Amino acid sequence: MGYEEDMQLDLKRLLVLGSGAYSCVTLLLHPLNVLKTTMQANGETAGAIHTAAKLYLTHGVCAFYRGVGPVLFGALPARAAYVGALESVKPLVHRIGARVGL
């Protein structure tokens, strides 16, 4: 049994799982991106905790997920293409590595 047979994955499943994992990471880290962007836009120098508290008190929890829709909508196809390309190149890299003794 060769590497290609061992590593064969259903492409649709792979794209869905890869995109889903990236979406989870995006949802977890988006509040930090909103916080950073808010601090940069407003010239905040008081610190991240102060800015986060101010955002929360002013706009609630939803403020930390402002703009997450377009981020997910734009990133999903890109991440699916990335995962698909990565998985399609793996067998080639493995064959080349085997030829040179890696």
Coordinates of N, CA, C and O in Angstrom, one line a residue:
M1 N 0.9 -1.2 0.0 CA 0.0 0.0 0.0 C 0.9 1.2 0.0 O 1.7 1.4 0.9
G2 N 0.7 2.1 -1.0 CA 1.6 3.3 -1.1 C 1.0 4.5 -0.4 O -0.1 4.5 0.2
Y3 N 1.8 5.6 -0.4 CA 1.4 6.8 0.3 C 0.1 7.4 -0.3 O -0.7 7.8 0.5
E4 N 0.0 7.3 -1.6 CA -1.2 7.9 -2.2 C -2.4 7.2 -1.8 O -3.5 7.8 -1.6
E5 N -2.4 5.9 -1.7 CA -3.5 5.1 -1.2 C -3.9 5.4 0.2 O -5.0 5.4 0.6
D6 N -2.8 5.5 1.1 CA -3.1 5.8 2.5 C -3.7 7.2 2.7 O -4.4 7.4 3.6
M7 N -3.3 8.1 1.9 CA -3.6 9.5 2.1 C -4.8 10.0 1.3 O -5.0 11.2 1.3
Q8 N -5.4 9.2 0.6 CA -6.6 9.6 -0.3 C -7.7 10.0 0.6 O -8.2 9.3 1.5
L9 N -8.1 11.2 0.4 CA -9.3 11.8 1.1 C -10.3 12.3 0.1 O -9.9 12.7 -1.0
D10 N -11.5 12.2 0.5 CA -12.5 12.8 -0.4 C -12.4 14.3 -0.5 O -12.3 15.0 0.6
L11 N -12.2 14.8 -1.7 CA -11.9 16.3 -1.8 C -13.0 17.1 -1.2 O -12.7 18.1 -0.6
K12 N -14.2 16.8 -1.5 CA -15.3 17.6 -0.9 C -15.3 17.7 0.6 O -15.4 18.7 1.2
R13 N -15.0 16.5 1.2 CA -15.0 16.4 2.6 C -13.8 17.2 3.2 O -13.9 17.9 4.2
L14 N -12.7 17.1 2.5 CA -11.5 17.8 2.9 C -11.7 19.4 2.8 O -11.3 20.1 3.7
L15 N -12.3 19.8 1.7 CA -12.6 21.3 1.6 C -13.6 21.8 2.7 O -13.4 22.8 3.2
V16 N -14.6 21.0 3.0 CA -15.5 21.4 4.0 C -14.9 21.4 5.4 O -15.1 22.4 6.1
L17 N -14.1 20.4 5.7 CA -13.5 20.3 7.0 C -12.4 21.4 7.1 O -12.3 22.0 8.2
G18 N -11.6 21.6 6.1 CA -10.6 22.7 6.1 C -11.2 24.1 6.3 O -10.8 24.9 7.1
S19 N -12.3 24.3 5.5 CA -13.0 25.6 5.6 C -13.7 25.8 6.9 O -13.7 26.9 7.5
G20 N -14.2 24.7 7.4 CA -14.9 24.8 8.7 C -13.9 25.0 9.9 O -14.2 25.8 10.8
A21 N -12.8 24.4 9.8 CA -11.8 24.7 10.9 C -11.3 26.1 10.8 O -11.1 26.8 11.8
Y22 N -11.1 26.6 9.6 CA -10.6 28.0 9.5 C -11.7 29.0 9.9 O -11.4 30.0 10.6
S23 N -13.0 28.6 9.7 CA -14.1 29.5 10.2 C -14.1 29.5 11.7 O -14.3 30.6 12.2
C24 N -13.9 28.4 12.3 CA -13.8 28.4 13.8 C -12.7 29.3 14.3 O -12.9 30.0 15.3
V25 N -11.5 29.2 13.7 CA -10.4 30.0 14.1 C -10.7 31.5 13.9 O -10.4 32.3 14.8
T26 N -11.3 31.8 12.8 CA -11.7 33.2 12.5 C -12.7 33.7 13.5 O -12.5 34.8 14.0
L27 N -13.7 32.9 13.9 CA -14.7 33.3 14.9 C -14.0 33.5 16.2 O -14.4 34.4 17.0
L28 N -13.1 32.7 16.6 CA -12.4 32.8 17.9 C -11.5 34.1 17.9 O -11.4 34.7 19.0
L29 N -10.8 34.4 16.8 CA -9.8 35.5 16.8 C -10.4 36.8 16.3 O -9.7 37.8 16.5
H30 N -11.5 36.8 15.8 CA -12.1 38.1 15.2 C -12.2 39.2 16.3 O -11.9 40.3 16.0
P31 N -12.6 38.9 17.5 CA -12.7 39.9 18.5 C -11.4 40.6 18.8 O -11.3 41.8 19.0
L32 N -10.3 39.9 18.7 CA -9.0 40.5 18.9 C -8.6 41.4 17.7 O -8.0 42.5 17.9
N33 N -9.1 41.0 16.5 CA -8.8 41.9 15.3 C -9.7 43.2 15.4 O -9.2 44.2 15.1
V34 N -10.9 43.0 15.9 CA -11.8 44.2 16.1 C -11.1 45.1 17.1 O -11.1 46.4 16.9
L35 N -10.6 44.6 18.2 CA -10.0 45.4 19.3 C -8.8 46.1 18.7 O -8.6 47.3 19.0
K36 N -7.9 45.4 18.0 CA -6.7 46.0 17.4 C -7.1 47.2 16.4 O -6.6 48.2 16.5
T37 N -8.1 46.9 15.6 CA -8.5 47.9 14.6 C -9.1 49.1 15.3 O -8.8 50.3 14.9
T38 N -9.9 48.9 16.3 CA -10.5 50.0 17.1 C -9.4 50.8 17.7 O -9.5 52.1 17.7
M39 N -8.4 50.2 18.3 CA -7.3 50.9 19.0 C -6.6 51.7 17.9 O -6.2 52.9 18.2
Q40 N -6.3 51.2 16.8 CA -5.6 51.9 15.7 C -6.4 53.1 15.2 O -5.9 54.2 15.0
A41 N -7.7 52.8 14.9 CA -8.5 53.9 14.3 C -8.8 55.1 15.3 O -8.8 56.2 14.9
N42 N -8.9 54.8 16.6 CA -9.2 55.8 17.5 C -7.9 56.4 18.2 O -8.0 57.3 19.1
G43 N -6.8 55.8 17.9 CA -5.6 56.3 18.5 C -5.5 56.0 20.0 O -4.9 56.8 20.8
E44 N -6.1 54.9 20.4 CA -6.2 54.5 21.8 C -4.8 54.2 22.3 O -4.0 53.5 21.7
T45 N -4.4 54.8 23.5 CA -3.2 54.5 24.1 C -3.4 53.9 25.5 O -2.4 53.6 26.2
A46 N -4.6 53.8 25.9 CA -4.9 53.3 27.3 C -4.7 51.8 27.5 O -4.6 51.3 28.6
G47 N -4.6 51.1 26.4 CA -4.4 49.6 26.5 C -5.6 48.8 26.0 O -6.7 49.3 25.8
A48 N -5.3 47.5 25.7 CA -6.3 46.7 25.2 C -7.5 46.4 26.1 O -8.6 46.4 25.7
I49 N -7.2 46.2 27.4 CA -8.2 45.9 28.3 C -9.2 47.1 28.5 O -10.4 46.9 28.5
H50 N -8.6 48.3 28.6 CA -9.5 49.5 28.7 C -10.3 49.6 27.4 O -11.5 49.9 27.5
T51 N -9.7 49.4 26.2 CA -10.5 49.5 25.0 C -11.6 48.5 24.9 O -12.7 48.8 24.5
A52 N -11.3 47.3 25.3 CA -12.3 46.2 25.3 C -13.4 46.5 26.2 O -14.6 46.3 25.9
A53 N -13.1 47.0 27.4 CA -14.2 47.4 28.3 C -15.0 48.5 27.8 O -16.3 48.5 27.9
K54 N -14.4 49.5 27.2 CA -15.1 50.6 26.6 C -16.0 50.1 25.4 O -17.2 50.5 25.3
L55 N -15.5 49.2 24.6 CA -16.3 48.6 23.5 C -17.5 47.9 24.1 O -18.6 48.0 23.6
Y56 N -17.3 47.1 25.1 CA -18.3 46.3 25.7 C -19.4 47.1 26.3 O -20.6 46.9 26.1
L57 N -19.0 48.1 27.1 CA -20.0 49.0 27.7 C -20.8 49.9 26.8 O -21.9 50.2 27.0
T58 N -20.1 50.2 25.6 CA -20.8 51.1 24.7 C -21.7 50.3 23.7 O -22.8 50.7 23.5
H59 N -21.2 49.2 23.2 CA -22.0 48.5 22.2 C -22.3 47.0 22.5 O -23.0 46.3 21.7
G60 N -21.9 46.5 23.6 CA -22.2 45.1 24.0 C -21.3 44.1 23.3 O -20.3 44.5 22.6
V61 N -21.6 42.9 23.5 CA -20.8 41.8 23.0 C -20.8 41.8 21.5 O -19.7 41.4 20.9
C62 N -21.8 42.2 20.8 CA -21.9 42.2 19.4 C -20.8 43.1 18.7 O -20.4 42.9 17.6
A63 N -20.3 44.1 19.5 CA -19.3 44.9 19.0 C -18.0 44.2 18.6 O -17.3 44.5 17.6
F64 N -17.8 43.1 19.3 CA -16.6 42.3 19.0 C -16.7 41.4 17.8 O -15.7 40.9 17.3
Y65 N -17.9 41.3 17.2 CA -18.1 40.5 16.0 C -18.6 41.4 14.9 O -19.1 40.9 13.9
R66 N -18.4 42.7 15.0 CA -18.8 43.6 13.9 C -17.9 43.3 12.7 O -16.7 43.2 12.8
G67 N -18.5 43.0 11.6 CA -17.8 42.8 10.3 C -17.4 41.4 10.1 O -16.6 41.1 9.2
V68 N -17.8 40.4 10.9 CA -17.4 39.0 10.8 C -18.0 38.4 9.6 O -17.3 37.5 9.0
G69 N -19.1 38.8 9.2 CA -19.8 38.2 8.0 C -19.0 38.3 6.7 O -18.7 37.3 6.1
P70 N -18.6 39.5 6.3 CA -17.8 39.7 5.1 C -16.4 39.0 5.2 O -15.9 38.4 4.2
V71 N -15.9 38.9 6.4 CA -14.6 38.2 6.6 C -14.7 36.7 6.3 O -13.9 36.1 5.6
L72 N -15.8 36.1 6.9 CA -16.0 34.7 6.6 C -16.4 34.5 5.2 O -15.9 33.5 4.5
F73 N -17.2 35.3 4.6 CA -17.7 35.2 3.2 C -16.5 35.2 2.3 O -16.4 34.5 1.3
G74 N -15.6 36.1 2.5 CA -14.4 36.3 1.6 C -13.3 35.2 1.9 O -12.6 34.8 1.0
A75 N -13.2 34.8 3.1 CA -12.1 33.9 3.5 C -12.4 32.4 3.2 O -11.5 31.6 2.9
L76 N -13.7 32.0 3.2 CA -14.0 30.6 3.0 C -13.5 30.1 1.6 O -12.9 29.0 1.6
P77 N -13.9 30.8 0.5 CA -13.4 30.2 -0.7 C -11.8 30.2 -0.8 O -11.3 29.3 -1.4
A78 N -11.2 31.2 -0.3 CA -9.8 31.3 -0.3 C -9.2 30.2 0.5 O -8.2 29.5 0.1
R79 N -9.7 29.9 1.7 CA -9.2 28.8 2.5 C -9.5 27.4 1.9 O -8.6 26.6 1.9
A80 N -10.6 27.3 1.2 CA -10.9 26.0 0.5 C -9.9 25.8 -0.6 O -9.4 24.7 -0.8
A81 N -9.6 26.8 -1.3 CA -8.6 26.7 -2.4 C -7.2 26.4 -1.9 O -6.5 25.6 -2.4
Y82 N -6.9 27.0 -0.8 CA -5.6 26.7 -0.1 C -5.5 25.3 0.3 O -4.5 24.6 0.1
V83 N -6.5 24.8 1.0 CA -6.5 23.4 1.5 C -6.4 22.4 0.3 O -5.7 21.5 0.4
G84 N -7.2 22.7 -0.7 CA -7.2 21.9 -1.9 C -5.9 21.8 -2.5 O -5.4 20.7 -2.9
A85 N -5.2 23.0 -2.7 CA -3.9 23.0 -3.3 C -2.9 22.3 -2.5 O -2.0 21.5 -3.0
L86 N -2.9 22.5 -1.2 CA -2.0 21.9 -0.3 C -2.1 20.4 -0.3 O -1.1 19.7 -0.5
E87 N -3.3 19.9 -0.3 CA -3.5 18.4 -0.3 C -3.2 17.8 -1.7 O -2.7 16.7 -1.8
S88 N -3.3 18.5 -2.8 CA -3.0 18.0 -4.1 C -1.5 18.0 -4.3 O -1.0 17.2 -5.1
V89 N -0.8 18.8 -3.7 CA 0.7 18.9 -3.8 C 1.4 17.9 -2.9 O 2.5 17.5 -3.2
K90 N 0.8 17.5 -1.8 CA 1.5 16.6 -0.9 C 2.0 15.3 -1.5 O 3.2 15.0 -1.2
P91 N 1.3 14.6 -2.3 CA 1.8 13.4 -2.9 C 3.0 13.6 -3.8 O 4.0 12.9 -3.8
L92 N 3.0 14.7 -4.5 CA 4.2 15.1 -5.3 C 5.4 15.4 -4.5 O 6.5 14.9 -4.8
V93 N 5.2 16.1 -3.4 CA 6.4 16.4 -2.5 C 6.9 15.1 -1.9 O 8.1 14.9 -1.7
H94 N 5.9 14.2 -1.5 CA 6.4 13.0 -0.9 C 7.2 12.1 -1.9 O 8.2 11.6 -1.5
R95 N 6.7 12.1 -3.1 CA 7.5 11.3 -4.1 C 8.9 11.9 -4.3 O 9.9 11.1 -4.4
I96 N 9.0 13.2 -4.5 CA 10.3 13.8 -4.7 C 11.2 13.6 -3.4 O 12.3 13.3 -3.6
G97 N 10.6 13.7 -2.3 CA 11.4 13.5 -1.0 C 11.9 12.0 -1.0 O 13.0 11.8 -0.6
A98 N 11.0 11.1 -1.4 CA 11.5 9.7 -1.4 C 12.6 9.4 -2.4 O 13.5 8.7 -2.1
R99 N 12.6 10.1 -3.5 CA 13.6 10.0 -4.5 C 15.0 10.5 -4.0 O 16.0 9.9 -4.4
V100 N 15.0 11.6 -3.2 CA 16.2 12.1 -2.8 C 16.6 11.6 -1.4 O 17.6 12.0 -0.8
G101 N 15.8 10.6 -0.9 CA 16.2 10.0 0.4 C 15.7 10.6 1.6 O 16.3 10.4 2.7
L102 N 14.7 11.4 1.5 CA 14.2 12.1 2.8 C 13.0 11.3 3.3 O 12.2 10.7 2.8

